[in-house]
Every structure is written in C-alpha cells, then in structure tokens.
C-alpha cells in the first residue's frame, strides 16, 4: 500500500473517531440533562403530594403557593408550617418516591423555623428493601416546621436510568478500541513489509558485489598468460580469498540471527579473560581497519577481567561493535576500547569518532533490521542485524548494553557483563 494511501486512511479514521466521539458525548450530555430535569420534576411532584397529605392528616389548610422549593440541584425544601411526625413523614416520603420509581437513598431533615435549627435528620436507604424504621421517631407539636430532602446518590440514579445510552457508549468504546487495534496492525504490517523489502534489497546488494568481484577475478585467472606474472596471480587470488571471507561472514551473520530466532540461545559458559577476547576481535577487524587507515587504542583498567561467558558469542559481539565503529566513520577511525571494574560488573566501552546516531534513532538501532535512514544513498552496507545480535547475546549473559552518541561527534557503546564468581 502506498504511503499516501495509508496516511489518508489514518487521517480519515482519526477524524471519524473524533467526530463519532464528540457526537456521542453531546447526546449523552443532553440525555443526562433531560433525565435530570425529569428527576427534579418527579421529586417536586412527590414532595408536593407529601405536603398535601400532611395538611390533610393534620387538618391544616394548604397554602396558596407551592410549598416545595428547589434550593439547589440536589436540595428540596418543603414549607409545612404544621406539626410534623417524623415517622409519618418518612413513611409518606418513601411511599411517594417508590410510587414514582425514585428508588434511590435519600436524607431528610426537619427544621424548626423559629429557631432556624435542624431538630431531626435521617438517612433512608431506599435501595435496600428495609421498610420504615421500627424505632420510635420523634414528633413535634409546634406549628412552625419545614423539612428538607436531598439525594446523595442522585447522579448514579440518573446514570442508571440512562441504560441505552450507557450501552451505546460501551459499544462505541469497543468499536474505537477495535479500530485503534486495526490501525496499529496495519501500520505494523506496513513497517514489517518495508523492513523485509529493505533487508532483501540489502542482502542482494551485499552478495552481488563479492560475487561479481570473484567472477571478474576468476576470468582474469583463466587467462593462460597470468602464469608468467606470479605477482598478479597472487593479487587476484588474494582478492578472491578476501571476497570469499566476506561472503562467508555475511552468510554466517544471517544464519546466526535465524538460529537465535528459532531456538533459545544456548551459551557455552567458560571462564574467559575479556582483554584476550578484545584482542581477538581487534584482529578480526584488522583488515577493515587497515583499509581505512584507522587505529584502535586500548585502555585496560579492569583489574579483574575474568568473566563467565561464551567465548565465541562475546568475541562476535566485540567484533560487531568494532566493525560498526570502523564502518560508520567518514574519516580515519580512531577507536578507543576501555575496560573497568564497577560494582555492577565488568564494563567494556567502545568509543568511536564516527558519524554518531541521533537521539531519536538511538532507541531503535537495537531493533532487528533497523538501519538509520540515509535517504536513497546507502554507502555503508549492512543488514541491520549486528546491534540486535549484540543486545540479545549480552542480555542472555545477564548484562546490558547502552549507547550514548552525538551526531557528527561519535558514539560510545557500553557493555556491562556480570563478573565471574
Ligand atoms: P548494520 O551495521 O548491518 O546496518 P547494525 O545493527 O550493526 O546493522 O547497526 C544498525 C544501525 O545503527 C546501522 O545501520 C547504523 O546506522 C547505526 N550504527 C551502528 N553502529 C554505529 C556507530 N558506531 N556509529 C554510527 N552509527 C552506527
């Protein structure tokens, strides 16, 4: 799929998700407001009925104006101005609310108007099926009383009433998560296919060069006159040998990663002396170093350089790091390899004066097949497997590898390995 098509799909998908979410939020808010207004109306009507029943029972004339006042979204006051019997009041409130399907806990308080004081209050858990409290409740014979009612779980009750809206919001959430996952998979697949394409391109290129060099050299060697020129013969034979070694190394690298992929890494632990392995790795890369007229400086400060490790794998790791330090340097490579003993283990630092790696790419270079993008020009060949191999092997040894780097200044790869006991 083309990049522009994918970008178009991502933008369209994001816009539609944002649009649907905003619409849903708008309708849920409106539904909540409507339910809230309905709740307030029903409570007012219920309280009005309670007041009327109290007037009737106490034989008091009902006032001309509505005795129910809503003082805030969740607080209603009823001016009774009559005797109040708490037991009767609680019974009437309960009955009126249940009749109107307001099945939610409420609190009420009885106030003495003359003294402006609350004389009684109770919390009534309507949700539980407990009937009117059996304890004897107080009764006031004075005339000047009013009562107030509020609902501590009002919001939960209103949300409960919005069943279809809650359901549709959950469905929408599931759709959004599903949509997000699909997009994530598409993008991941696209990245994988790009990586695969790059890898195949790289591999073909890497193999093609030594193969054609060998083919040309073989053609020269087939010329009978070459026997008269032993120097030329030797130089072409050396070219073939060198290219053959390169091919072997490349095949080995790909095979190594394929093997790591398939099975658990089996390490052959033995006591090795790290300075000796560093020496081996430097020798492995001496040809490339010589070609670029570079030099390696070693500062061996580790007084306890022995570790339990797999000789072959650790030598490969060091070879990869030195090889990269040589490859990714535009001028003459100046590489410093330093060792030290720290409290956490044996530290090996490979420092170079190469092109460096930007902060954004530093996290990615350890990923399999990742190569720092250089546009279409790939003057340095590789498969993007080396650092992934380094990380896998060092972690399998119980150590870790970190990178600090600055563009155009150089990089330092620090490998920390646990010491042999
Ligand atoms: P390869 O070298 O085969 O591409 P690696 O996994 O060894 O694969 O490296 C991944 C990428 O990290 C390289 O493509 C390169 O861009 C970058 N890199 C690795 N080592 C260095 C270094 N010493 N200096 C600058 N860039 C580096």
Short mmCIF file of C-alpha atoms and ligand atoms in Angstrom, two decimals:
data_model
loop_
_atom_site.label_atom_id
_atom_site.label_comp_id
_atom_site.label_asym_id
_atom_site.label_seq_id
_atom_site.Cartn_x
_atom_site.Cartn_y
_atom_site.Cartn_z
CA UNK A 1 0.00 0.00 0.00
CA UNK A 2 1.27 3.47 -0.87
CA UNK A 3 2.40 5.80 1.95
CA UNK A 4 -0.08 8.49 0.89
CA UNK A 5 -2.97 5.98 0.93
CA UNK A 6 -2.05 4.84 4.44
CA UNK A 7 -1.74 8.45 5.64
CA UNK A 8 -5.17 9.17 4.08
CA UNK A 9 -6.72 6.15 5.84
CA UNK A 10 -5.17 7.12 9.20
CA UNK A 11 -6.34 10.75 8.97
CA UNK A 12 -9.85 9.71 7.86
CA UNK A 13 -10.11 7.08 10.60
CA UNK A 14 -8.92 9.54 13.28
CA UNK A 15 -11.32 12.22 12.09
CA UNK A 16 -14.28 9.84 12.05
CA UNK A 17 -13.44 8.52 15.53
CA UNK A 18 -13.14 12.06 16.91
CA UNK A 19 -16.42 13.01 15.16
CA UNK A 20 -18.34 9.99 16.47
CA UNK A 21 -16.97 10.53 20.00
CA UNK A 22 -17.96 14.20 20.06
CA UNK A 23 -21.47 13.37 18.76
CA UNK A 24 -21.87 10.61 21.37
CA UNK A 25 -20.67 12.90 24.19
CA UNK A 26 -23.12 15.60 23.05
CA UNK A 27 -26.10 13.22 23.03
CA UNK A 28 -25.14 11.59 26.32
CA UNK A 29 -24.91 15.06 27.94
CA UNK A 30 -28.31 16.01 26.51
CA UNK A 31 -29.88 12.75 27.66
CA UNK A 32 -28.40 13.34 31.15
CA UNK A 33 -29.82 16.89 31.28
CA UNK A 34 -33.27 15.61 30.22
CA UNK A 35 -33.22 12.82 32.81
CA UNK A 36 -32.04 15.30 35.46
CA UNK A 37 -34.93 17.67 34.67
CA UNK A 38 -37.35 14.73 34.74
CA UNK A 39 -35.96 13.62 38.13
CA UNK A 40 -36.36 17.10 39.59
CA UNK A 41 -39.94 17.35 38.29
CA UNK A 42 -40.86 13.94 39.72
CA UNK A 43 -39.27 14.72 43.12
CA UNK A 44 -41.08 18.08 43.28
CA UNK A 45 -44.40 16.36 42.49
CA UNK A 46 -43.76 13.66 45.10
CA UNK A 47 -42.87 16.22 47.78
CA UNK A 48 -45.94 18.30 46.87
CA UNK A 49 -48.11 15.22 47.45
CA UNK A 50 -46.37 14.53 50.77
CA UNK A 51 -47.08 18.10 51.91
CA UNK A 52 -50.75 17.84 50.84
CA UNK A 53 -51.16 14.56 52.73
CA UNK A 54 -49.63 16.09 55.88
CA UNK A 55 -52.07 19.04 55.63
CA UNK A 56 -54.95 16.61 55.24
CA UNK A 57 -53.91 14.41 58.14
CA UNK A 58 -53.13 17.32 60.44
CA UNK A 59 -56.20 19.14 59.22
CA UNK A 60 -54.27 22.26 58.30
CA UNK A 61 -55.33 24.45 55.36
CA UNK A 62 -52.91 24.12 52.46
CA UNK A 63 -51.08 27.34 51.47
CA UNK A 64 -51.95 29.22 48.28
CA UNK A 65 -48.47 28.94 46.76
CA UNK A 66 -46.40 25.81 46.11
CA UNK A 67 -44.79 24.74 49.42
CA UNK A 68 -41.95 22.88 47.60
CA UNK A 69 -38.83 24.87 46.75
CA UNK A 70 -35.76 23.53 45.00
CA UNK A 71 -32.81 25.36 46.59
CA UNK A 72 -30.06 23.64 44.57
CA UNK A 73 -29.84 20.81 42.03
CA UNK A 74 -29.93 18.33 44.88
CA UNK A 75 -31.78 20.00 47.75
CA UNK A 76 -35.54 20.42 48.11
CA UNK A 77 -37.30 22.24 50.95
CA UNK A 78 -40.98 21.82 51.84
CA UNK A 79 -42.61 24.51 53.99
CA UNK A 80 -45.15 22.55 56.02
CA UNK A 81 -45.87 25.04 58.80
CA UNK A 82 -47.68 22.31 60.62
CA UNK A 83 -47.00 19.64 63.19
CA UNK A 84 -44.55 17.05 61.87
CA UNK A 85 -44.41 13.45 62.88
CA UNK A 86 -41.07 12.04 61.70
CA UNK A 87 -42.43 8.51 61.41
CA UNK A 88 -45.32 9.66 59.26
CA UNK A 89 -43.07 11.91 57.19
CA UNK A 90 -40.62 9.11 56.45
CA UNK A 91 -43.46 6.77 55.52
CA UNK A 92 -45.04 9.33 53.18
CA UNK A 93 -41.72 10.18 51.53
CA UNK A 94 -40.89 6.53 51.00
CA UNK A 95 -44.33 5.72 49.56
CA UNK A 96 -44.40 8.72 47.22
CA UNK A 97 -40.88 8.08 45.93
CA UNK A 98 -41.48 4.38 45.37
CA UNK A 99 -44.74 5.14 43.61
CA UNK A 100 -42.81 7.35 41.16
CA UNK A 101 -39.99 4.84 40.73
CA UNK A 102 -37.43 7.03 42.50
CA UNK A 103 -35.60 4.08 44.00
CA UNK A 104 -32.63 5.92 45.47
CA UNK A 105 -31.40 6.61 49.02
CA UNK A 106 -32.37 9.98 50.46
CA UNK A 107 -31.68 12.11 53.50
CA UNK A 108 -34.20 14.35 55.16
CA UNK A 109 -34.03 16.89 57.94
CA UNK A 110 -36.76 18.56 59.96
CA UNK A 111 -36.16 22.24 60.81
CA UNK A 112 -37.62 24.46 63.43
CA UNK A 113 -38.39 27.72 61.59
CA UNK A 114 -38.47 29.90 64.67
CA UNK A 115 -35.08 28.81 65.97
CA UNK A 116 -33.65 28.16 62.47
CA UNK A 117 -32.28 24.82 63.65
CA UNK A 118 -32.42 21.25 62.48
CA UNK A 119 -34.27 19.19 65.06
CA UNK A 120 -34.10 15.80 63.42
CA UNK A 121 -32.47 14.14 60.40
CA UNK A 122 -32.26 10.63 58.98
CA UNK A 123 -30.67 8.74 56.10
CA UNK A 124 -33.13 6.38 54.39
CA UNK A 125 -31.61 3.62 52.28
CA UNK A 126 -34.38 3.12 49.72
CA UNK A 127 -32.37 0.75 47.57
CA UNK A 128 -32.35 -1.82 50.32
CA UNK A 129 -35.84 -3.12 50.90
CA UNK A 130 -35.82 -2.05 54.53
CA UNK A 131 -39.21 -0.61 55.45
CA UNK A 132 -39.85 2.43 57.61
CA UNK A 133 -37.60 2.46 60.63
CA UNK A 134 -39.05 0.50 63.51
CA UNK A 135 -37.54 2.70 66.19
CA UNK A 136 -39.93 5.26 67.52
CA UNK A 137 -39.36 8.57 65.80
CA UNK A 138 -39.95 11.97 67.40
CA UNK A 139 -43.00 14.06 66.91
CA UNK A 140 -43.30 17.84 67.14
CA UNK A 141 -46.49 19.60 68.02
CA UNK A 142 -45.28 23.11 67.25
CA UNK A 143 -46.64 24.71 64.14
CA UNK A 144 -43.51 26.16 62.56
CA UNK A 145 -41.66 23.31 60.92
CA UNK A 146 -40.35 22.61 57.46
CA UNK A 147 -38.32 19.72 56.10
CA UNK A 148 -35.59 19.35 53.51
CA UNK A 149 -34.73 16.35 51.33
CA UNK A 150 -31.60 15.52 49.37
CA UNK A 151 -30.33 12.52 47.40
CA UNK A 152 -26.65 11.60 47.96
CA UNK A 153 -26.63 9.15 45.02
CA UNK A 154 -28.60 11.31 42.63
CA UNK A 155 -26.04 11.18 39.75
CA UNK A 156 -25.71 7.40 39.96
CA UNK A 157 -29.50 7.05 39.90
CA UNK A 158 -29.83 9.30 36.81
CA UNK A 159 -26.99 7.44 35.04
CA UNK A 160 -28.75 4.17 35.93
CA UNK A 161 -31.85 5.42 34.19
CA UNK A 162 -29.83 6.09 31.01
CA UNK A 163 -29.44 2.36 30.23
CA UNK A 164 -29.46 2.56 26.44
CA UNK A 165 -27.01 5.48 26.45
CA UNK A 166 -24.55 3.67 28.71
CA UNK A 167 -24.83 0.60 26.50
CA UNK A 168 -24.26 2.57 23.29
CA UNK A 169 -21.25 4.34 24.89
CA UNK A 170 -19.70 0.99 25.80
CA UNK A 171 -20.33 -0.30 22.27
CA UNK A 172 -18.70 2.84 20.89
CA UNK A 173 -15.70 2.36 23.16
CA UNK A 174 -15.30 -1.22 21.96
CA UNK A 175 -15.54 -0.04 18.34
CA UNK A 176 -12.90 2.64 18.96
CA UNK A 177 -10.54 0.15 20.62
CA UNK A 178 -11.09 -2.30 17.77
CA UNK A 179 -10.50 0.48 15.23
CA UNK A 180 -7.30 1.54 17.04
CA UNK A 181 -6.03 -2.04 17.09
CA UNK A 182 -6.75 -2.45 13.37
CA UNK A 183 -4.86 0.74 12.55
CA UNK A 184 -1.96 -0.35 14.75
CA UNK A 185 -1.80 -3.72 12.98
CA UNK A 186 -1.93 -2.08 9.52
CA UNK A 187 0.92 0.29 10.42
CA UNK A 188 2.96 -2.52 11.99
CA UNK A 189 2.45 -4.76 8.95
CA UNK A 190 3.47 -1.92 6.68
CA UNK A 191 6.65 -1.31 8.68
CA UNK A 192 7.43 -5.03 8.67
CA UNK A 193 6.96 -5.31 4.93
CA UNK A 194 9.20 -2.24 4.41
CA UNK A 195 11.85 -3.73 6.67
CA UNK A 196 11.64 -7.04 4.83
CA UNK A 197 11.91 -5.30 1.47
CA UNK A 198 14.94 -3.32 2.66
CA UNK A 199 16.54 -6.46 4.05
CA UNK A 200 16.14 -8.37 0.78
CA UNK A 201 17.47 -5.37 -1.21
CA UNK A 202 20.42 -5.08 1.12
CA UNK A 203 21.18 -8.76 1.07
CA UNK A 204 21.04 -8.98 -2.72
CA UNK A 205 23.33 -5.98 -2.95
CA UNK A 206 25.75 -7.31 -0.33
CA UNK A 207 26.01 -10.67 -2.04
CA UNK A 208 26.14 -9.30 -5.56
CA UNK A 209 29.30 -7.24 -5.07
CA UNK A 210 31.63 -10.03 -3.86
CA UNK A 211 30.11 -12.47 -6.37
CA UNK A 212 30.86 -10.17 -9.31
CA UNK A 213 34.35 -9.37 -7.96
CA UNK A 214 35.06 -13.10 -7.71
CA UNK A 215 33.66 -13.61 -11.22
CA UNK A 216 35.94 -10.89 -12.66
CA UNK A 217 38.99 -12.20 -10.80
CA UNK A 218 38.29 -15.76 -11.94
CA UNK A 219 38.06 -14.55 -15.55
CA UNK A 220 41.49 -12.92 -15.16
CA UNK A 221 42.94 -16.10 -13.62
CA UNK A 222 41.67 -18.13 -16.57
CA UNK A 223 43.95 -16.17 -18.88
CA UNK A 224 46.96 -18.53 -19.56
CA UNK A 225 49.40 -15.60 -19.61
CA UNK A 226 48.80 -14.94 -15.91
CA UNK A 227 51.20 -17.79 -15.08
CA UNK A 228 54.03 -15.60 -16.32
CA UNK A 229 53.07 -12.90 -13.83
CA UNK A 230 53.04 -14.51 -10.37
CA UNK A 231 52.53 -11.18 -8.58
CA UNK A 232 49.29 -10.52 -10.48
CA UNK A 233 48.21 -14.09 -9.89
CA UNK A 234 48.75 -13.72 -6.15
CA UNK A 235 46.91 -10.40 -6.01
CA UNK A 236 43.83 -11.86 -7.81
CA UNK A 237 43.91 -14.98 -5.66
CA UNK A 238 44.00 -12.69 -2.57
CA UNK A 239 41.02 -10.73 -3.89
CA UNK A 240 39.06 -13.96 -4.33
CA UNK A 241 40.04 -15.11 -0.83
CA UNK A 242 39.05 -11.76 0.70
CA UNK A 243 35.69 -11.63 -1.05
CA UNK A 244 35.04 -15.23 -0.17
CA UNK A 245 35.70 -14.49 3.52
CA UNK A 246 33.35 -11.51 3.30
CA UNK A 247 30.62 -13.66 1.78
CA UNK A 248 31.14 -16.29 4.45
CA UNK A 249 30.86 -13.68 7.20
CA UNK A 250 27.67 -12.29 5.74
CA UNK A 251 26.05 -15.69 5.38
CA UNK A 252 27.17 -16.52 8.93
CA UNK A 253 25.60 -13.31 10.26
CA UNK A 254 22.22 -14.04 8.67
CA UNK A 255 22.37 -17.65 9.83
CA UNK A 256 23.30 -16.56 13.35
CA UNK A 257 20.21 -14.38 13.61
CA UNK A 258 17.99 -17.08 12.10
CA UNK A 259 19.33 -19.51 14.70
CA UNK A 260 18.74 -17.03 17.53
CA UNK A 261 15.18 -16.62 16.27
CA UNK A 262 14.38 -20.30 16.21
CA UNK A 263 15.78 -21.59 19.44
CA UNK A 264 16.69 -20.48 22.90
CA UNK A 265 20.24 -19.20 22.89
CA UNK A 266 22.47 -21.93 24.24
CA UNK A 267 25.60 -20.37 25.70
CA UNK A 268 28.74 -22.35 26.41
CA UNK A 269 29.84 -20.69 29.63
CA UNK A 270 33.52 -20.81 30.48
CA UNK A 271 35.89 -18.53 32.33
CA UNK A 272 37.26 -16.08 29.77
CA UNK A 273 39.63 -13.17 30.04
CA UNK A 274 37.96 -10.18 28.40
CA UNK A 275 41.20 -8.45 27.37
CA UNK A 276 42.11 -11.53 25.38
CA UNK A 277 38.71 -11.54 23.60
CA UNK A 278 39.10 -7.82 22.80
CA UNK A 279 42.48 -8.64 21.24
CA UNK A 280 40.84 -11.39 19.12
CA UNK A 281 38.07 -9.01 18.00
CA UNK A 282 40.61 -6.34 17.02
CA UNK A 283 42.46 -8.96 14.94
CA UNK A 284 39.17 -9.98 13.26
CA UNK A 285 38.60 -6.41 12.12
CA UNK A 286 42.22 -5.53 11.32
CA UNK A 287 41.71 -5.81 7.56
CA UNK A 288 38.85 -3.28 7.52
CA UNK A 289 40.77 -1.03 9.93
CA UNK A 290 43.84 -1.17 7.75
CA UNK A 291 41.78 -0.29 4.65
CA UNK A 292 40.54 2.90 6.31
CA UNK A 293 43.91 3.67 7.92
CA UNK A 294 42.33 3.67 11.34
CA UNK A 295 43.69 2.78 14.74
CA UNK A 296 42.44 1.16 17.91
CA UNK A 297 43.59 2.36 21.28
CA UNK A 298 43.05 0.11 24.30
CA UNK A 299 42.86 1.24 27.93
CA UNK A 300 42.62 -1.92 30.02
CA UNK A 301 41.81 -0.74 33.53
CA UNK A 302 39.87 -3.79 34.67
CA UNK A 303 41.95 -5.48 37.37
CA UNK A 304 39.57 -8.41 37.41
CA UNK A 305 38.98 -9.12 33.72
CA UNK A 306 37.66 -12.69 34.04
CA UNK A 307 34.02 -13.40 33.31
CA UNK A 308 31.87 -16.47 32.81
CA UNK A 309 30.85 -16.16 29.19
CA UNK A 310 30.52 -17.82 25.82
CA UNK A 311 33.86 -17.12 24.16
CA UNK A 312 32.56 -17.24 20.57
CA UNK A 313 29.47 -15.09 21.10
CA UNK A 314 31.25 -12.41 23.17
CA UNK A 315 34.05 -12.21 20.60
CA UNK A 316 31.36 -11.79 17.89
CA UNK A 317 29.73 -9.02 19.94
CA UNK A 318 33.03 -7.14 20.29
CA UNK A 319 33.81 -7.71 16.61
CA UNK A 320 30.39 -6.28 15.64
CA UNK A 321 30.93 -3.16 17.77
CA UNK A 322 34.45 -2.52 16.41
CA UNK A 323 33.27 -3.30 12.87
CA UNK A 324 30.50 -0.69 13.20
CA UNK A 325 32.93 1.85 14.68
CA UNK A 326 35.04 1.42 11.53
CA UNK A 327 32.12 1.28 9.06
CA UNK A 328 30.27 4.34 10.34
CA UNK A 329 33.23 6.71 10.27
CA UNK A 330 33.77 9.08 7.36
CA UNK A 331 37.44 9.84 8.01
CA UNK A 332 40.13 7.74 9.67
CA UNK A 333 38.63 5.73 12.50
CA UNK A 334 40.11 6.40 15.95
CA UNK A 335 38.62 3.81 18.26
CA UNK A 336 39.17 3.53 21.99
CA UNK A 337 38.29 0.37 23.88
CA UNK A 338 38.32 0.78 27.62
CA UNK A 339 37.61 -1.74 30.36
CA UNK A 340 36.90 -1.14 34.03
CA UNK A 341 35.57 -2.98 37.06
CA UNK A 342 32.48 -1.42 38.57
CA UNK A 343 30.30 -2.51 41.47
CA UNK A 344 27.82 -3.93 38.96
CA UNK A 345 30.31 -5.90 36.91
CA UNK A 346 32.81 -5.61 34.10
CA UNK A 347 32.38 -2.57 31.89
CA UNK A 348 33.62 -2.50 28.29
CA UNK A 349 33.31 0.75 26.36
CA UNK A 350 33.82 1.00 22.62
CA UNK A 351 34.21 4.65 21.68
CA UNK A 352 34.48 5.94 18.12
CA UNK A 353 34.85 9.23 16.24
CA UNK A 354 32.21 8.26 13.66
CA UNK A 355 29.07 9.86 12.28
CA UNK A 356 27.13 9.41 15.53
CA UNK A 357 23.46 8.49 15.97
CA UNK A 358 20.66 10.98 16.59
CA UNK A 359 18.74 10.72 19.89
CA UNK A 360 15.63 9.60 18.01
CA UNK A 361 17.47 6.68 16.37
CA UNK A 362 19.44 5.63 19.44
CA UNK A 363 16.48 3.67 20.82
CA UNK A 364 15.83 1.95 17.51
CA UNK A 365 19.27 0.79 16.38
CA UNK A 366 18.99 -2.26 18.64
CA UNK A 367 15.81 -3.39 16.85
CA UNK A 368 16.15 -6.18 14.34
CA UNK A 369 16.70 -4.99 10.72
CA UNK A 370 16.74 -1.34 11.78
CA UNK A 371 19.22 0.84 9.92
CA UNK A 372 19.44 4.60 10.38
CA UNK A 373 17.71 6.06 7.29
CA UNK A 374 20.12 7.78 4.94
CA UNK A 375 17.76 8.58 2.08
CA UNK A 376 18.48 6.54 -1.01
CA UNK A 377 22.25 6.56 -0.55
CA UNK A 378 23.48 3.58 1.39
CA UNK A 379 27.22 3.88 1.08
CA UNK A 380 27.73 1.62 4.10
CA UNK A 381 26.38 -1.87 3.65
CA UNK A 382 24.70 -3.90 6.32
CA UNK A 383 21.60 -5.86 7.30
CA UNK A 384 20.64 -4.06 10.49
CA UNK A 385 21.25 -7.25 12.45
CA UNK A 386 24.54 -6.56 14.25
CA UNK A 387 23.34 -4.47 17.21
CA UNK A 388 20.29 -6.68 17.72
CA UNK A 389 22.65 -9.63 17.98
CA UNK A 390 24.84 -7.66 20.44
CA UNK A 391 21.86 -6.85 22.65
CA UNK A 392 20.44 -10.40 22.54
CA UNK A 393 23.75 -12.01 23.46
CA UNK A 394 24.65 -9.52 26.22
CA UNK A 395 21.20 -9.87 27.78
CA UNK A 396 21.49 -13.66 27.61
CA UNK A 397 24.68 -13.25 29.69
CA UNK A 398 22.72 -11.26 32.30
CA UNK A 399 24.32 -7.97 31.24
CA UNK A 400 23.15 -4.95 29.31
CA UNK A 401 24.31 -2.63 26.56
CA UNK A 402 23.75 1.13 26.40
CA UNK A 403 24.55 3.78 23.87
CA UNK A 404 25.47 7.44 24.15
CA UNK A 405 26.04 9.29 20.95
CA UNK A 406 26.13 12.69 19.34
CA UNK A 407 25.71 13.34 15.63
CA UNK A 408 28.99 14.09 13.84
CA UNK A 409 30.92 13.60 17.10
CA UNK A 410 30.89 9.84 17.65
CA UNK A 411 29.33 7.10 19.74
CA UNK A 412 30.12 5.10 22.86
CA UNK A 413 28.66 1.60 23.25
CA UNK A 414 28.91 0.46 26.88
CA UNK A 415 28.61 -3.23 27.61
CA UNK A 416 28.20 -4.33 31.21
CA UNK A 417 28.77 -8.01 32.00
CA UNK A 418 28.48 -9.70 35.38
CA UNK A 419 31.82 -10.80 36.88
CA UNK A 420 32.76 -14.46 37.28
CA UNK A 421 32.31 -15.66 40.85
P1 LIG B 1 24.28 -2.78 10.13
O1 LIG B 1 25.56 -2.14 10.51
O2 LIG B 1 24.45 -4.09 9.49
O3 LIG B 1 23.38 -1.87 9.37
P2 LIG B 1 23.71 -2.82 12.97
O4 LIG B 1 22.59 -3.47 13.70
O5 LIG B 1 25.09 -3.18 13.36
O6 LIG B 1 23.44 -3.10 11.45
O7 LIG B 1 23.52 -1.26 13.13
C1 LIG B 1 22.25 -0.67 12.99
C2 LIG B 1 22.39 0.76 12.55
O8 LIG B 1 22.94 1.54 13.61
C3 LIG B 1 23.34 0.95 11.42
O9 LIG B 1 22.67 0.84 10.18
C4 LIG B 1 23.89 2.35 11.63
O10 LIG B 1 23.03 3.26 11.01
C5 LIG B 1 23.81 2.54 13.12
N1 LIG B 1 25.11 2.36 13.79
C6 LIG B 1 25.59 1.24 14.35
N2 LIG B 1 26.79 1.45 14.92
C7 LIG B 1 27.12 2.73 14.68
C8 LIG B 1 28.23 3.56 15.01
N3 LIG B 1 29.27 3.10 15.69
N4 LIG B 1 28.20 4.86 14.61
C9 LIG B 1 27.15 5.34 13.92
N5 LIG B 1 26.05 4.62 13.59
C10 LIG B 1 26.03 3.34 13.96
#
